[in-house]
Amino acid sequence: MAESQNKRDLAYARTKINFDVKDMTNFLHGGEANVEQRRYIIDLIAKDPVFNKDDWGWLNHTDAVKRGIAMSTRLAEIKMEHDLNDLDFATMMEAIDDTLPIVLHNGAFIPVITSQGTEEQIEKWIPPAEKYQIIGCYAQTELGHGSNLSQLETTATLVKETDEWEINSTSFTAAKWWIGGLGALCTHAVVQARIFIEGKDYGAHVFVVPLRSLDDHKPFPGIEIGDIGPKAYNGFNKMDNGFARFNKYRIPRENMLMRFSKVSKEGVYTKPPHAKLAYGSMVLLRSVLIKQMALYLSRAVTVSTRYLTVRRQFNNPTSRNDSDLNPGLETQVINYPMVQNRLFPMIAQSYALFAAGAVMMDMYIGLMTGLSSGNIGALAEVHAMSSALKSYCTTFAVAGVEESRKLMGGHGFSYFTGIAHLFASTVPSNTYEGDNYVLTQQMARYLLKEVKTARTNPDQVTPYSKYLLLGLNKSAFARSTCSVALPEDWLSPAVQLAAFEHRCARLAYELSDAVEQGGLDTANPKTWSDHNIECYRISHAHAQYVMVLWFIQAVRDASNPETDVERRAEPASIKVLERLSNLHALHTIQTNLVDFVEDGYFSPAQCQSLRAQVKNIVASLADEAVGLVDAFDHPDFLLNSALGATDGDAYKRLWDKAQSEPLNRREVCDGYEEYIRPLLKKHGEFKL
Ligand SMILES: Cc1cc2nc3c(=O)[nH]c(=O)nc-3n(C[C@H](O)[C@H](O)[C@H](O)COP(=O)(O)OP(=O)(O)OC[C@H]3O[C@@H](n4cnc5c(N)ncnc54)[C@H](O)[C@@H]3O)c2cc1C
């Protein structure tokens, strides 16, 4: 097929879009100014040769780390040259599209010191950190422990005589492990270590620990340090995830971050006013991940939507054939309902992730504002919410990136789609910042407390747990059923939310009853573990409920004249957004249908009409799909994809990319004389 047909197909698809793509882009990114700033930052990165991505597919870990360091230092320079803020830094990382050794300096080192340090400590460490006179990482995980913070083996023992801490890796398994930036780049780390004062264990606390000399970058005596080696799928290959062992290494007492817990010169320990006050920085990292998932999944579906629009296979009639454009051509694969039903729900999920990312950041900002004035009221809920959302969103976004690859058939497996790299970068998000399975216990614990509140003080249940009030009257709740009578009833947000609320309430009370009946204790890991599967289920159910709710609210707000103009959209965009919101809600129900039918809330007939409605909405989005992914506004530099570029010239680009394979530089490959020829000649000459 001529290359121009590819381009023609995508251009033709763009003529059918029924909304203004620019308007949708502004809605997604929170206004025109943000869109322009994002473009400006991406261009800054794109035109700098150190960020060129052409040879990435061929870099091994050792070369990649060197490149990662070069990119890190340039990134720091650009940030300072242009006086860019944290948001711009995040956009630079988005544009670079790889995890660099420097990323945790801005992503964790600075935020941890800022949120857990005293004013004097902030004054001491942050100005040099902002000027990159010191570069830091975040060292919590050890060879033997990650999830279980309370059993970390690195100790910090107070030495009163010298007013110092002695940091010690008490065993082989106490070695810090996986720490991004530690292997090669960083001069400092914030280290989690268990405090011992006169033999008493006060649990894990955070310390600023100098690692390498600021003169020659050599590790200080008493620290053994290095890189942990290559990682799965060649992911994170520019990142120097590292290890460190401390051998009775001394640091000043003031290097313990003391905003909440304090230790005086005399060895008096003051505990924090609230046990979870130090969680602020974790909430930030998890909240940022939701937004990142929106960017990752939307990139994957951009590539697959564009490619599937230009890919033609078989000559099967579908309800949406473009044979008027080019009679006699095969069918565009995007017209197959099977393809649409795999792809379009992920476009809807991407839009829902944009909405959830914005709300989660607002919640984080609200939390920090409250904490700064001593109000810890929102801490438990926001911590649980960020844990539940992190677990759910990273799980389905990563699955979605892989599904986008599979959607593209054989070519999907080429590195040049850009999706293999995206998958390798995205997949560890299921593990870092809290393992996705372990994390769900946070929301489950929180909801169990809310169940108690619902029973004793129903007025005090927090807004997102209000559904628990539905279950207070057990018999009425058991009799309640879904109100859908006609297929179009599914399009009511109230009906959708009622279904999610019913499901969450049932799962929460079932968990609560099981815990109570078994006489089990959430604080007792031996017995609590029996309920881990149910914890996962209710935590993800709650996350799905708030995601559906937030997307519905974002679409409602978009047409409300009282909403900030940045979050508004034109009527034509809203019409499509409503369809996406419906698809997101109903498809989420459909993929979790068992939860809605096992107590009889949905009837078999309702299940059938639900499936039909999902199919209808999917089909109704066929003309909009290309516009919906164009609206994400991911430039070609960012996508780095032969199959998903803006002009649709997929085959030509794939061909050109393959020509850059170093094997093709020679007519006869290396190894011919050594291996191939001897085999061919082993049993004599064969004449053609
Ligand atoms: C790419 C990458 C980058 C990282 N960067 C950093 C970094 O910069 N700094 C840092 O400190 N750490 C970092 N980490 C470490 C990361 O945070 C931890 O690996 C993560 O929190 C998981 O902990 P773990 O390894 O102890 O897993 P484990 O807890 O050992 O998990 C192993 C298995 O056991 C299961 N499991 C564990 N406990 C329970 C339970 N109670 N109930 C049920 N199942 C359970 C888990 O679900 C999992 O399947 C990084 C990790 C990766 C992969």
PDB file of N, CA and C and ligand atoms in Angstrom, residues 104 138-141 145-147 178-180 236 241 428 431-435 437-438 441 532, ligand 1:
ATOM      1  N   LEU A 104      14.521  11.780  41.609  1.00  0.00           N
ATOM      2  CA  LEU A 104      14.074  11.762  43.006  1.00  0.00           C
ATOM      3  C   LEU A 104      14.646  12.923  43.823  1.00  0.00           C
ATOM      4  N   TYR A 138      16.151   9.163  47.809  1.00  0.00           N
ATOM      5  CA  TYR A 138      15.299   8.753  48.935  1.00  0.00           C
ATOM      6  C   TYR A 138      15.544   7.281  49.247  1.00  0.00           C
ATOM      7  N   ALA A 139      16.172   7.008  50.403  1.00  0.00           N
ATOM      8  CA  ALA A 139      16.616   5.636  50.705  1.00  0.00           C
ATOM      9  C   ALA A 139      15.798   5.021  51.836  1.00  0.00           C
ATOM     10  N   GLN A 140      14.807   4.285  51.460  1.00  0.00           N
ATOM     11  CA  GLN A 140      13.980   3.595  52.450  1.00  0.00           C
ATOM     12  C   GLN A 140      14.170   2.072  52.345  1.00  0.00           C
ATOM     13  N   THR A 141      13.930   1.536  51.127  1.00  0.00           N
ATOM     14  CA  THR A 141      13.907   0.084  50.942  1.00  0.00           C
ATOM     15  C   THR A 141      15.271  -0.549  51.214  1.00  0.00           C
ATOM     16  N   HIS A 145      13.886  -5.786  53.452  1.00  0.00           N
ATOM     17  CA  HIS A 145      12.560  -5.233  53.746  1.00  0.00           C
ATOM     18  C   HIS A 145      12.245  -4.016  52.894  1.00  0.00           C
ATOM     19  N   GLY A 146      10.975  -3.927  52.482  1.00  0.00           N
ATOM     20  CA  GLY A 146      10.505  -2.742  51.779  1.00  0.00           C
ATOM     21  C   GLY A 146       9.159  -2.339  52.336  1.00  0.00           C
ATOM     22  N   SER A 147       8.167  -3.198  52.091  1.00  0.00           N
ATOM     23  CA  SER A 147       6.811  -2.872  52.526  1.00  0.00           C
ATOM     24  C   SER A 147       6.741  -2.682  54.045  1.00  0.00           C
ATOM     25  N   TRP A 178      17.644  -0.643  45.703  1.00  0.00           N
ATOM     26  CA  TRP A 178      16.673  -0.098  44.741  1.00  0.00           C
ATOM     27  C   TRP A 178      16.670   1.430  44.690  1.00  0.00           C
ATOM     28  N   ILE A 179      17.549   2.080  45.420  1.00  0.00           N
ATOM     29  CA  ILE A 179      17.395   3.521  45.621  1.00  0.00           C
ATOM     30  C   ILE A 179      17.776   4.292  44.344  1.00  0.00           C
ATOM     31  N   GLY A 180      16.820   4.958  43.736  1.00  0.00           N
ATOM     32  CA  GLY A 180      17.039   5.695  42.487  1.00  0.00           C
ATOM     33  C   GLY A 180      17.955   6.887  42.716  1.00  0.00           C
ATOM     34  N   PHE A 236      13.775   1.496  33.139  1.00  0.00           N
ATOM     35  CA  PHE A 236      14.577   2.295  34.081  1.00  0.00           C
ATOM     36  C   PHE A 236      16.069   2.137  33.782  1.00  0.00           C
ATOM     37  N   ASN A 241      19.572   2.891  39.942  1.00  0.00           N
ATOM     38  CA  ASN A 241      19.060   2.344  41.208  1.00  0.00           C
ATOM     39  C   ASN A 241      20.239   1.695  41.940  1.00  0.00           C
ATOM     40  N   PRO A 428       6.841  -0.776  36.670  1.00  0.00           N
ATOM     41  CA  PRO A 428       7.211  -0.843  38.092  1.00  0.00           C
ATOM     42  C   PRO A 428       6.370   0.060  38.990  1.00  0.00           C
ATOM     43  N   THR A 431       4.635  -1.437  41.731  1.00  0.00           N
ATOM     44  CA  THR A 431       5.405  -1.922  42.884  1.00  0.00           C
ATOM     45  C   THR A 431       5.952  -0.787  43.751  1.00  0.00           C
ATOM     46  N   TYR A 432       6.571   0.235  43.082  1.00  0.00           N
ATOM     47  CA  TYR A 432       7.167   1.285  43.926  1.00  0.00           C
ATOM     48  C   TYR A 432       6.088   2.218  44.485  1.00  0.00           C
ATOM     49  N   GLU A 433       6.494   3.015  45.447  1.00  0.00           N
ATOM     50  CA  GLU A 433       5.529   3.846  46.206  1.00  0.00           C
ATOM     51  C   GLU A 433       4.469   2.976  46.857  1.00  0.00           C
ATOM     52  N   GLY A 434       4.833   1.792  47.240  1.00  0.00           N
ATOM     53  CA  GLY A 434       3.901   0.875  47.895  1.00  0.00           C
ATOM     54  C   GLY A 434       3.384  -0.153  46.910  1.00  0.00           C
ATOM     55  N   ASP A 435       3.630  -1.429  47.211  1.00  0.00           N
ATOM     56  CA  ASP A 435       3.133  -2.529  46.379  1.00  0.00           C
ATOM     57  C   ASP A 435       1.605  -2.422  46.270  1.00  0.00           C
ATOM     58  N   TYR A 437      -0.821  -4.402  45.994  1.00  0.00           N
ATOM     59  CA  TYR A 437      -1.684  -5.279  46.789  1.00  0.00           C
ATOM     60  C   TYR A 437      -1.633  -4.878  48.257  1.00  0.00           C
ATOM     61  N   VAL A 438      -0.410  -4.636  48.744  1.00  0.00           N
ATOM     62  CA  VAL A 438      -0.249  -4.265  50.154  1.00  0.00           C
ATOM     63  C   VAL A 438      -0.970  -2.939  50.432  1.00  0.00           C
ATOM     64  N   GLN A 441      -4.671  -2.341  51.752  1.00  0.00           N
ATOM     65  CA  GLN A 441      -5.064  -2.501  53.162  1.00  0.00           C
ATOM     66  C   GLN A 441      -5.302  -1.148  53.831  1.00  0.00           C
ATOM     67  N   ASN A 532      -7.020 -10.119  53.331  1.00  0.00           N
ATOM     68  CA  ASN A 532      -6.336  -9.280  52.333  1.00  0.00           C
ATOM     69  C   ASN A 532      -7.040  -9.242  50.982  1.00  0.00           C
TER      70      ASN A 532
HETATM   71  C1  LIG B   1      11.871   0.596  39.756  1.00  0.00           C
HETATM   72  C2  LIG B   1      11.872   0.713  41.236  1.00  0.00           C
HETATM   73  C3  LIG B   1      12.343   1.865  41.833  1.00  0.00           C
HETATM   74  C4  LIG B   1      12.403   1.978  43.230  1.00  0.00           C
HETATM   75  N1  LIG B   1      12.924   3.115  43.798  1.00  0.00           N
HETATM   76  C5  LIG B   1      13.050   3.188  45.151  1.00  0.00           C
HETATM   77  C6  LIG B   1      13.653   4.322  45.768  1.00  0.00           C
HETATM   78  O1  LIG B   1      14.093   5.262  45.103  1.00  0.00           O
HETATM   79  N2  LIG B   1      13.751   4.352  47.122  1.00  0.00           N
HETATM   80  C7  LIG B   1      13.277   3.334  47.895  1.00  0.00           C
HETATM   81  O2  LIG B   1      13.392   3.429  49.122  1.00  0.00           O
HETATM   82  N3  LIG B   1      12.695   2.253  47.350  1.00  0.00           N
HETATM   83  C8  LIG B   1      12.576   2.143  46.002  1.00  0.00           C
HETATM   84  N4  LIG B   1      11.992   1.037  45.426  1.00  0.00           N
HETATM   85  C9  LIG B   1      11.520  -0.046  46.282  1.00  0.00           C
HETATM   86  C10 LIG B   1      10.016  -0.132  46.349  1.00  0.00           C
HETATM   87  O3  LIG B   1       9.462   0.975  46.974  1.00  0.00           O
HETATM   88  C11 LIG B   1       9.627  -1.442  47.041  1.00  0.00           C
HETATM   89  O4  LIG B   1      10.181  -2.490  46.267  1.00  0.00           O
HETATM   90  C12 LIG B   1       8.137  -1.575  47.134  1.00  0.00           C
HETATM   91  O5  LIG B   1       7.630  -0.706  48.121  1.00  0.00           O
HETATM   92  C13 LIG B   1       7.677  -3.001  47.460  1.00  0.00           C
HETATM   93  O6  LIG B   1       8.244  -3.461  48.625  1.00  0.00           O
HETATM   94  P1  LIG B   1       9.044  -4.857  48.675  1.00  0.00           P
HETATM   95  O7  LIG B   1      10.046  -4.853  47.610  1.00  0.00           O
HETATM   96  O8  LIG B   1       9.475  -5.034  50.086  1.00  0.00           O
HETATM   97  O9  LIG B   1       7.963  -5.938  48.317  1.00  0.00           O
HETATM   98  P2  LIG B   1       7.484  -7.114  49.261  1.00  0.00           P
HETATM   99  O10 LIG B   1       6.704  -6.517  50.384  1.00  0.00           O
HETATM  100  O11 LIG B   1       8.603  -8.004  49.610  1.00  0.00           O
HETATM  101  O12 LIG B   1       6.495  -7.846  48.286  1.00  0.00           O
HETATM  102  C14 LIG B   1       6.689  -9.180  47.794  1.00  0.00           C
HETATM  103  C15 LIG B   1       5.312  -9.811  47.569  1.00  0.00           C
HETATM  104  O13 LIG B   1       4.691 -10.024  48.818  1.00  0.00           O
HETATM  105  C16 LIG B   1       3.395  -9.468  48.848  1.00  0.00           C
HETATM  106  N5  LIG B   1       3.145  -8.990  50.215  1.00  0.00           N
HETATM  107  C17 LIG B   1       4.011  -8.346  51.040  1.00  0.00           C
HETATM  108  N6  LIG B   1       3.414  -8.071  52.205  1.00  0.00           N
HETATM  109  C18 LIG B   1       2.165  -8.533  52.149  1.00  0.00           C
HETATM  110  C19 LIG B   1       1.048  -8.536  53.045  1.00  0.00           C
HETATM  111  N7  LIG B   1       1.106  -7.967  54.243  1.00  0.00           N
HETATM  112  N8  LIG B   1      -0.105  -9.074  52.628  1.00  0.00           N
HETATM  113  C20 LIG B   1      -0.193  -9.620  51.393  1.00  0.00           C
HETATM  114  N9  LIG B   1       0.812  -9.655  50.514  1.00  0.00           N
HETATM  115  C21 LIG B   1       1.979  -9.111  50.877  1.00  0.00           C
HETATM  116  C22 LIG B   1       3.428  -8.343  47.821  1.00  0.00           C
HETATM  117  O14 LIG B   1       2.147  -8.080  47.274  1.00  0.00           O
HETATM  118  C23 LIG B   1       4.370  -8.924  46.759  1.00  0.00           C
HETATM  119  O15 LIG B   1       3.652  -9.717  45.871  1.00  0.00           O
HETATM  120  C24 LIG B   1      11.933   0.911  44.047  1.00  0.00           C
HETATM  121  C25 LIG B   1      11.431  -0.243  43.438  1.00  0.00           C
HETATM  122  C26 LIG B   1      11.407  -0.359  42.061  1.00  0.00           C
HETATM  123  C27 LIG B   1      10.878  -1.618  41.422  1.00  0.00           C
END
